[in-house]
């Protein structure tokens, strides 16, 4: 209660200052233009000592948020923060117009200001702007949190991201890295001749992934529509149409649980390439991840939550079956015995459904016992047909598909497979999925008749893949939760 009363008092004082500023007729000016950013100055003049800066004056105009100030009689030091970082200000009464220094002393942390002056170095060697002009541009009516060291309440950081970005430089770093990753992805695909496209976010039939969709209603058409769970079936329609290398950086929506790895809306990269298969996609994905790491964080050697991860060596390739055997030695030959495997799954606490086949049980055991143990980059391959309704079966073993998932630090980063381009086989699998949905599986796929029609015109052999951008950013920024890498994650309302 005392803290709230103190905050109300501070806000009231700032409002009083704003009223005085308004009365002067100068509030919220929009005529200041800056010509430099703090980080650029810090970098460009890193090797200039005090004598060099004094001998050849460098005039600058910078603008940003007043983070802190230290008033010492006729002179003061302050810190200004812009989108690039911080820089120190040196403000002396005798260098300013009459009355300006007194006004400056009344400005508050959080105010947005513009300053002009020359670069200098203090006795401690810190690059600073020796100010000869100051302007208050925006009055901050609320005090900055936690004495300007950032928000201590993790939930508050997510709910009030603007405060987090304002006071926590590491948050700005994370989202800068995210932007670099997405830019590098686009460059890599454009270099390979891919076409970037946009596909519908509202779809009459949700498809492309096993997930529970969000439902909305279009009033004019009087139809229910689904927010897309994946763009896959639309992108493959484009491959049928002759766009043989296509990609989309897309927002997907799944009406499922929220956790450190899941948010109801998330960002994916999906791409499709004709006349290639899942082995080609694995090779490309491996090189792409190395490129993204170099471009975004400058190294292929990462640390994620205390685990050292090296992207430089060739990524391991391991089948689902072999991963289960490796991490469940007590299972032995039972991995190939449906009854023994189902019994083993139940001993792990997995509730085996009445309609589950051996492939579904095998995948559940893998996810329960092996996935989290795969720390170094590993392509897990040969997923059962039963759990891969859109993937092409292997010619030498029709029970498994030409599908892989890339697991790093125990988490799925990518999922790809050679595409099923047999229209009749795809129709059979859709019908099986529709039966499972009718039996109560909310995540089973619908039957998409138009997609089957497209396949009947003929789709060339192709590979497709989805890469989770959010999880990739988590990996490259050492972030434990998906909420750390989303500017505005989904949160339960306070009230």
XYZ file of C-alpha atoms in Angstrom:
495
model
C 0.000 0.000 0.000
C 2.826 2.383 0.886
C 4.485 1.707 -2.483
C 1.226 2.470 -4.310
C 0.795 5.718 -2.388
C 4.377 6.699 -3.205
C 3.821 5.971 -6.884
C 0.607 8.024 -6.896
C 2.527 10.916 -5.310
C 5.271 10.710 -7.947
C 2.731 10.575 -10.779
C 0.899 13.589 -9.361
C 4.184 15.522 -9.213
C 4.972 14.668 -12.833
C 1.505 15.739 -13.925
C 2.072 19.062 -12.179
C 5.290 19.522 -14.167
C 3.443 18.691 -17.367
C 0.793 21.308 -16.558
C 3.523 23.921 -16.129
C 5.113 22.859 -19.407
C 1.777 23.134 -21.206
C 1.285 26.606 -19.727
C 4.581 27.677 -21.314
C 3.160 26.690 -24.721
C 6.080 24.416 -25.580
C 4.799 20.946 -24.656
C 5.522 17.943 -26.890
C 7.522 19.626 -29.679
C 8.189 17.720 -32.890
C 10.981 19.757 -34.455
C 14.035 17.891 -33.109
C 15.977 15.719 -35.573
C 18.852 13.514 -34.480
C 21.847 12.604 -36.615
C 23.454 9.814 -34.576
C 22.734 6.750 -32.411
C 24.491 5.962 -29.154
C 25.958 2.607 -30.177
C 27.242 3.982 -33.488
C 29.089 6.744 -31.635
C 30.501 4.291 -29.105
C 31.785 2.099 -31.937
C 33.018 4.806 -34.329
C 34.963 6.731 -31.703
C 36.099 3.837 -29.541
C 39.770 4.531 -30.351
C 39.614 8.332 -29.976
C 41.133 9.595 -26.746
C 40.325 12.863 -24.994
C 43.042 14.820 -26.807
C 41.894 13.693 -30.255
C 38.280 14.609 -29.519
C 39.327 18.019 -28.174
C 41.578 18.746 -31.159
C 38.932 17.818 -33.744
C 35.479 18.482 -32.265
C 32.697 16.136 -33.346
C 29.220 17.649 -33.143
C 26.275 15.301 -32.681
C 22.513 15.470 -32.166
C 21.045 12.522 -30.279
C 17.648 11.782 -28.819
C 16.345 9.191 -26.405
C 15.076 8.424 -22.936
C 16.673 9.978 -19.863
C 17.537 6.914 -17.797
C 19.331 8.512 -14.861
C 21.014 11.744 -13.885
C 23.433 12.888 -11.206
C 23.210 16.600 -10.382
C 26.288 18.221 -8.849
C 25.657 21.945 -8.388
C 26.577 23.704 -11.626
C 27.267 20.493 -13.570
C 25.530 17.140 -14.009
C 26.011 13.768 -15.590
C 23.125 11.859 -17.147
C 22.527 8.694 -19.195
C 20.532 8.778 -22.416
C 19.231 5.537 -23.953
C 18.090 5.179 -27.565
C 17.213 2.116 -29.639
C 20.876 1.194 -29.975
C 22.132 1.603 -26.409
C 23.349 4.140 -23.839
C 25.618 7.150 -23.879
C 26.596 9.559 -21.112
C 25.736 13.257 -21.156
C 27.792 15.993 -19.507
C 25.618 19.030 -18.775
C 27.077 22.282 -17.381
C 25.040 25.369 -16.475
C 27.419 27.843 -18.103
C 27.208 26.088 -21.500
C 23.417 26.408 -21.776
C 20.915 29.162 -22.472
C 19.625 31.113 -19.474
C 17.289 29.017 -17.326
C 17.780 25.787 -19.265
C 19.988 24.144 -16.658
C 17.393 24.821 -13.955
C 14.731 23.260 -16.171
C 16.970 20.244 -16.822
C 17.350 19.641 -13.103
C 13.569 19.272 -12.908
C 13.360 16.686 -15.663
C 12.677 13.104 -14.561
C 14.042 9.678 -15.408
C 11.874 8.385 -18.223
C 11.513 11.736 -19.985
C 12.415 11.727 -23.671
C 14.902 14.438 -24.568
C 16.990 15.723 -27.468
C 20.502 17.061 -27.003
C 23.204 18.664 -29.132
C 26.868 18.951 -28.306
C 30.394 17.695 -28.925
C 31.952 14.377 -28.049
C 34.403 14.223 -25.158
C 35.955 11.746 -22.770
C 35.656 12.131 -19.023
C 38.523 11.616 -16.599
C 37.454 7.984 -16.282
C 37.639 7.585 -20.077
C 33.910 7.327 -20.776
C 32.718 8.686 -24.113
C 30.206 11.454 -23.432
C 28.307 14.240 -25.152
C 29.245 17.676 -23.796
C 25.833 19.289 -24.214
C 25.253 22.889 -25.273
C 21.562 22.469 -26.184
C 18.816 20.461 -24.494
C 15.137 19.979 -25.264
C 12.401 18.138 -23.425
C 10.410 16.268 -26.084
C 8.029 14.037 -24.118
C 7.100 14.079 -20.447
C 7.008 10.669 -18.765
C 4.110 10.585 -16.307
C 5.072 7.320 -14.617
C 8.343 6.519 -12.843
C 10.594 3.852 -14.315
C 10.500 0.533 -12.437
C 13.025 -0.962 -10.058
C 15.444 1.950 -9.955
C 16.081 1.636 -13.701
C 17.640 -1.846 -13.476
C 14.735 -3.557 -15.174
C 11.584 -5.331 -14.104
C 12.202 -7.925 -11.428
C 8.777 -9.558 -11.882
C 9.003 -11.970 -14.821
C 5.256 -11.890 -15.449
C 5.312 -8.086 -15.493
C 8.027 -8.235 -18.160
C 5.701 -10.193 -20.438
C 2.582 -8.140 -19.689
C 4.330 -4.769 -20.014
C 6.920 -5.504 -22.677
C 7.404 -1.785 -23.307
C 8.806 -1.416 -19.769
C 10.950 -4.520 -20.195
C 12.468 -3.181 -23.431
C 12.900 0.258 -21.863
C 14.840 -0.975 -18.841
C 16.352 -4.335 -19.819
C 19.005 -4.222 -22.549
C 19.073 -8.037 -22.751
C 15.467 -8.076 -23.944
C 16.350 -5.681 -26.739
C 19.269 -7.992 -27.627
C 16.944 -11.008 -27.917
C 14.595 -9.275 -30.328
C 17.482 -7.843 -32.324
C 18.790 -11.406 -32.749
C 15.308 -12.540 -33.759
C 15.202 -9.908 -36.496
C 18.643 -10.963 -37.754
C 17.548 -14.602 -37.900
C 14.486 -13.827 -40.014
C 16.468 -11.555 -42.331
C 19.136 -14.254 -42.773
C 16.468 -16.872 -43.530
C 15.035 -14.723 -46.299
C 18.474 -14.107 -47.776
C 19.317 -17.837 -47.744
C 16.120 -18.810 -49.566
C 16.286 -16.001 -52.105
C 19.863 -17.056 -52.924
C 18.551 -20.563 -53.684
C 15.857 -19.294 -56.031
C 12.847 -19.735 -53.732
C 9.757 -17.563 -54.067
C 8.290 -16.093 -50.876
C 4.478 -16.196 -50.749
C 1.545 -15.572 -48.409
C -1.244 -18.076 -47.875
C -4.619 -17.697 -46.102
C -4.745 -17.408 -42.317
C -8.491 -18.152 -42.313
C -9.278 -21.469 -43.924
C -12.491 -23.438 -44.540
C -10.709 -26.668 -43.532
C -7.807 -26.732 -41.053
C -5.026 -28.901 -42.378
C -1.314 -29.488 -42.557
C -0.841 -30.547 -38.936
C -2.467 -32.587 -36.207
C -3.727 -29.841 -33.899
C -6.891 -28.351 -32.420
C -7.824 -25.175 -34.358
C -9.409 -21.878 -33.374
C -12.838 -21.349 -34.943
C -14.309 -18.038 -36.082
C -17.332 -17.017 -38.142
C -17.469 -14.878 -41.266
C -20.713 -12.929 -41.167
C -20.986 -11.940 -44.832
C -20.323 -15.473 -46.108
C -22.159 -17.025 -43.137
C -19.540 -19.753 -42.783
C -17.290 -20.951 -39.999
C -13.581 -20.552 -40.716
C -10.519 -21.879 -38.935
C -7.342 -19.990 -38.096
C -4.627 -21.967 -39.822
C -2.707 -24.571 -37.880
C -0.187 -24.768 -40.760
C 0.126 -23.437 -44.335
C 1.285 -26.804 -45.693
C -1.611 -27.815 -47.927
C -1.777 -24.379 -49.567
C 1.969 -24.278 -50.221
C 1.833 -27.731 -51.819
C -1.013 -26.555 -54.042
C 1.479 -23.971 -55.323
C 4.012 -26.711 -56.058
C 1.294 -28.447 -58.098
C 0.761 -25.148 -59.904
C 4.422 -24.942 -60.915
C 6.041 -22.814 -58.157
C 8.627 -25.484 -57.539
C 10.598 -23.679 -54.816
C 8.369 -21.827 -52.384
C 8.583 -20.628 -48.774
C 6.544 -18.697 -46.262
C 7.361 -17.195 -42.870
C 3.951 -17.525 -41.309
C 1.871 -17.163 -38.164
C 0.098 -20.325 -37.056
C -2.613 -20.734 -34.426
C -3.327 -23.801 -32.306
C -5.976 -23.922 -29.607
C -3.913 -25.937 -27.176
C -1.990 -25.601 -23.921
C 0.409 -22.830 -22.967
C 3.865 -23.742 -21.656
C 7.498 -22.695 -21.844
C 7.527 -24.238 -25.349
C 4.006 -23.471 -26.590
C 2.067 -20.300 -27.351
C -1.362 -20.253 -29.049
C 0.110 -18.267 -31.956
C 3.641 -18.827 -33.164
C 5.912 -18.258 -36.142
C 7.042 -20.953 -38.543
C 9.152 -21.123 -41.650
C 7.753 -23.602 -44.169
C 9.345 -24.414 -47.504
C 8.803 -26.869 -50.341
C 11.187 -27.898 -53.089
C 10.366 -30.070 -56.088
C 12.765 -32.774 -57.279
C 14.342 -33.152 -53.831
C 13.778 -35.510 -50.881
C 14.174 -35.556 -47.123
C 17.892 -36.244 -47.309
C 18.367 -33.046 -49.339
C 16.305 -31.135 -46.782
C 18.418 -32.445 -43.909
C 21.605 -31.362 -45.681
C 20.166 -27.889 -46.347
C 18.793 -27.507 -42.816
C 22.166 -28.332 -41.334
C 23.898 -25.655 -43.404
C 21.065 -23.181 -42.776
C 21.351 -23.467 -38.984
C 25.080 -22.856 -39.120
C 24.518 -19.790 -41.275
C 21.822 -18.412 -38.967
C 24.043 -18.880 -35.920
C 26.941 -17.073 -37.585
C 24.755 -14.237 -38.877
C 22.709 -13.742 -35.701
C 25.154 -14.395 -32.850
C 28.532 -14.732 -34.555
C 29.371 -18.326 -33.579
C 28.376 -21.942 -34.187
C 29.234 -22.853 -30.580
C 26.222 -22.180 -28.371
C 25.292 -22.477 -24.721
C 21.652 -23.143 -23.911
C 20.650 -23.301 -20.239
C 24.096 -24.544 -19.267
C 24.389 -27.108 -22.095
C 27.176 -26.623 -24.641
C 25.847 -27.180 -28.165
C 28.089 -27.301 -31.217
C 26.531 -26.774 -34.648
C 29.838 -27.224 -36.490
C 30.138 -31.063 -36.648
C 27.875 -33.118 -38.911
C 24.485 -33.589 -37.269
C 23.745 -37.122 -36.066
C 21.014 -39.109 -37.870
C 19.032 -41.666 -35.858
C 15.753 -43.494 -36.503
C 12.838 -43.300 -34.057
C 13.166 -47.041 -33.426
C 16.900 -46.886 -32.762
C 16.461 -43.905 -30.455
C 13.912 -45.866 -28.403
C 16.232 -48.868 -28.233
C 19.205 -46.693 -27.272
C 17.391 -44.970 -24.422
C 15.354 -47.996 -23.257
C 17.811 -50.925 -23.209
C 15.496 -52.901 -20.920
C 12.909 -53.019 -23.722
C 15.199 -55.053 -25.998
C 13.503 -56.967 -28.794
C 10.145 -55.899 -27.409
C 10.423 -52.743 -29.499
C 9.178 -54.774 -32.476
C 6.479 -56.666 -30.538
C 3.234 -54.620 -30.470
C 1.980 -56.258 -27.281
C 5.283 -55.913 -25.434
C 5.721 -52.315 -26.598
C 2.196 -51.358 -25.485
C 2.800 -52.945 -22.069
C 6.094 -51.101 -21.726
C 4.420 -47.810 -22.692
C 1.781 -48.299 -20.015
C 4.505 -48.990 -17.450
C 5.837 -45.513 -18.280
C 2.446 -43.977 -17.530
C 1.373 -43.649 -21.180
C -2.335 -44.312 -21.653
C -2.427 -46.412 -24.828
C -5.566 -45.630 -26.812
C -7.791 -48.447 -28.110
C -7.164 -47.515 -31.741
C -3.414 -46.953 -31.460
C -1.171 -48.941 -33.740
C 2.421 -49.909 -33.010
C 3.719 -46.763 -34.704
C 1.747 -44.441 -32.453
C 2.916 -46.302 -29.344
C 6.525 -46.199 -30.551
C 6.366 -42.434 -31.036
C 4.868 -41.897 -27.578
C 7.671 -43.946 -25.983
C 10.246 -41.965 -27.978
C 8.811 -38.634 -26.832
C 8.573 -39.861 -23.238
C 12.065 -41.333 -22.902
C 14.436 -40.283 -25.682
C 13.617 -36.852 -27.083
C 14.724 -34.796 -24.073
C 18.059 -36.658 -23.957
C 19.086 -35.553 -27.476
C 21.140 -32.457 -26.670
C 23.496 -32.170 -29.653
C 21.787 -31.596 -33.041
C 20.173 -34.870 -34.139
C 17.976 -35.702 -37.110
C 15.475 -38.307 -35.914
C 14.224 -40.209 -38.975
C 11.868 -42.972 -40.130
C 8.682 -41.879 -38.389
C 5.851 -44.440 -38.571
C 3.240 -43.964 -41.289
C 0.527 -43.968 -38.640
C 1.739 -40.637 -37.206
C 2.802 -39.067 -40.514
C -0.361 -38.680 -42.623
C 1.228 -36.376 -45.213
C 4.652 -38.031 -45.612
C 5.846 -40.399 -48.325
C 6.509 -43.990 -47.172
C 9.943 -45.454 -47.679
C 10.162 -47.728 -50.704
C 12.102 -50.388 -48.779
C 9.893 -50.243 -45.659
C 6.331 -48.942 -46.203
C 5.644 -48.980 -42.425
C 7.821 -45.890 -41.961
C 8.087 -42.618 -43.846
C 10.809 -40.459 -45.320
C 10.352 -38.015 -42.455
C 12.710 -36.402 -39.972
C 12.600 -34.092 -37.004
C 15.593 -32.035 -35.954
C 16.058 -32.211 -32.176
C 18.440 -29.811 -30.412
C 18.701 -29.470 -26.632
C 15.876 -31.969 -26.281
C 13.443 -29.878 -28.321
C 12.021 -30.195 -31.802
C 13.325 -27.405 -34.033
C 12.251 -28.662 -37.463
C 9.991 -31.275 -39.052
C 10.322 -32.315 -42.682
C 9.574 -35.126 -45.063
C 9.448 -36.282 -48.632
C 5.946 -35.347 -49.735
C 3.232 -37.862 -50.425
C 2.211 -37.142 -54.017
C 0.083 -40.239 -54.554
C -3.451 -38.785 -54.590
C -5.158 -42.116 -53.890
C -2.893 -42.946 -50.940
C -3.397 -39.423 -49.559
C -7.165 -39.786 -49.857
C -7.049 -43.070 -47.905
C -5.011 -41.409 -45.147
C -7.387 -38.455 -44.981
C -10.317 -40.857 -44.635
C -8.529 -42.637 -41.792
C -7.903 -39.288 -40.100
C -11.561 -38.341 -40.543
C -12.600 -41.622 -38.886
C -10.313 -40.872 -35.937
C -11.814 -37.389 -35.645
C -15.318 -38.863 -35.656
C -14.179 -41.225 -32.906
C -13.240 -38.250 -30.705
C -9.667 -37.264 -31.688
C -9.849 -33.446 -31.747
C -6.385 -33.170 -33.308
C -6.993 -35.520 -36.256
C -7.121 -33.903 -39.698
C -10.184 -33.178 -41.807
C -10.691 -34.641 -45.258
C -9.609 -31.927 -47.712
C -11.275 -32.759 -51.014
C -9.815 -29.772 -52.874
C -6.278 -30.757 -51.893
C -6.924 -34.273 -53.192
C -8.227 -32.720 -56.433
C -4.992 -30.726 -56.710
C -2.887 -33.867 -56.222
C -4.884 -35.607 -58.935
C -3.477 -33.081 -61.406
C -0.033 -34.309 -60.390
C 2.561 -32.966 -57.975
C 6.237 -33.570 -58.771
C 8.327 -35.450 -56.214
C 9.128 -32.900 -53.523
C 10.268 -32.301 -49.981
C 8.723 -29.969 -47.433
C 9.805 -28.748 -44.034
C 8.694 -26.532 -41.173
C 11.140 -24.825 -38.817
C 9.935 -23.263 -35.583
C 11.245 -19.698 -35.543
C 10.395 -19.135 -31.888
C 12.251 -22.232 -30.698
C 15.160 -21.386 -32.964
C 15.383 -17.940 -31.365
C 15.226 -19.572 -27.927
C 18.199 -21.750 -28.861
C 20.314 -18.930 -30.282
C 19.604 -16.505 -27.406
C 19.818 -18.984 -24.493
C 16.178 -18.296 -23.582
C 14.393 -20.814 -21.348
C 10.821 -19.869 -22.247
C 9.045 -19.109 -25.505
C 7.612 -16.047 -23.741
C 11.120 -14.573 -23.628
C 11.286 -14.478 -27.435
C 7.729 -13.274 -28.178
C 7.143 -9.569 -27.844
C 3.589 -10.068 -26.648
C 3.004 -13.664 -25.481
C -0.458 -14.967 -24.581
C -1.228 -14.353 -20.897
C -4.196 -15.129 -18.696
C -6.034 -11.856 -17.913
C -5.277 -10.481 -14.462
C -8.976 -9.944 -13.665
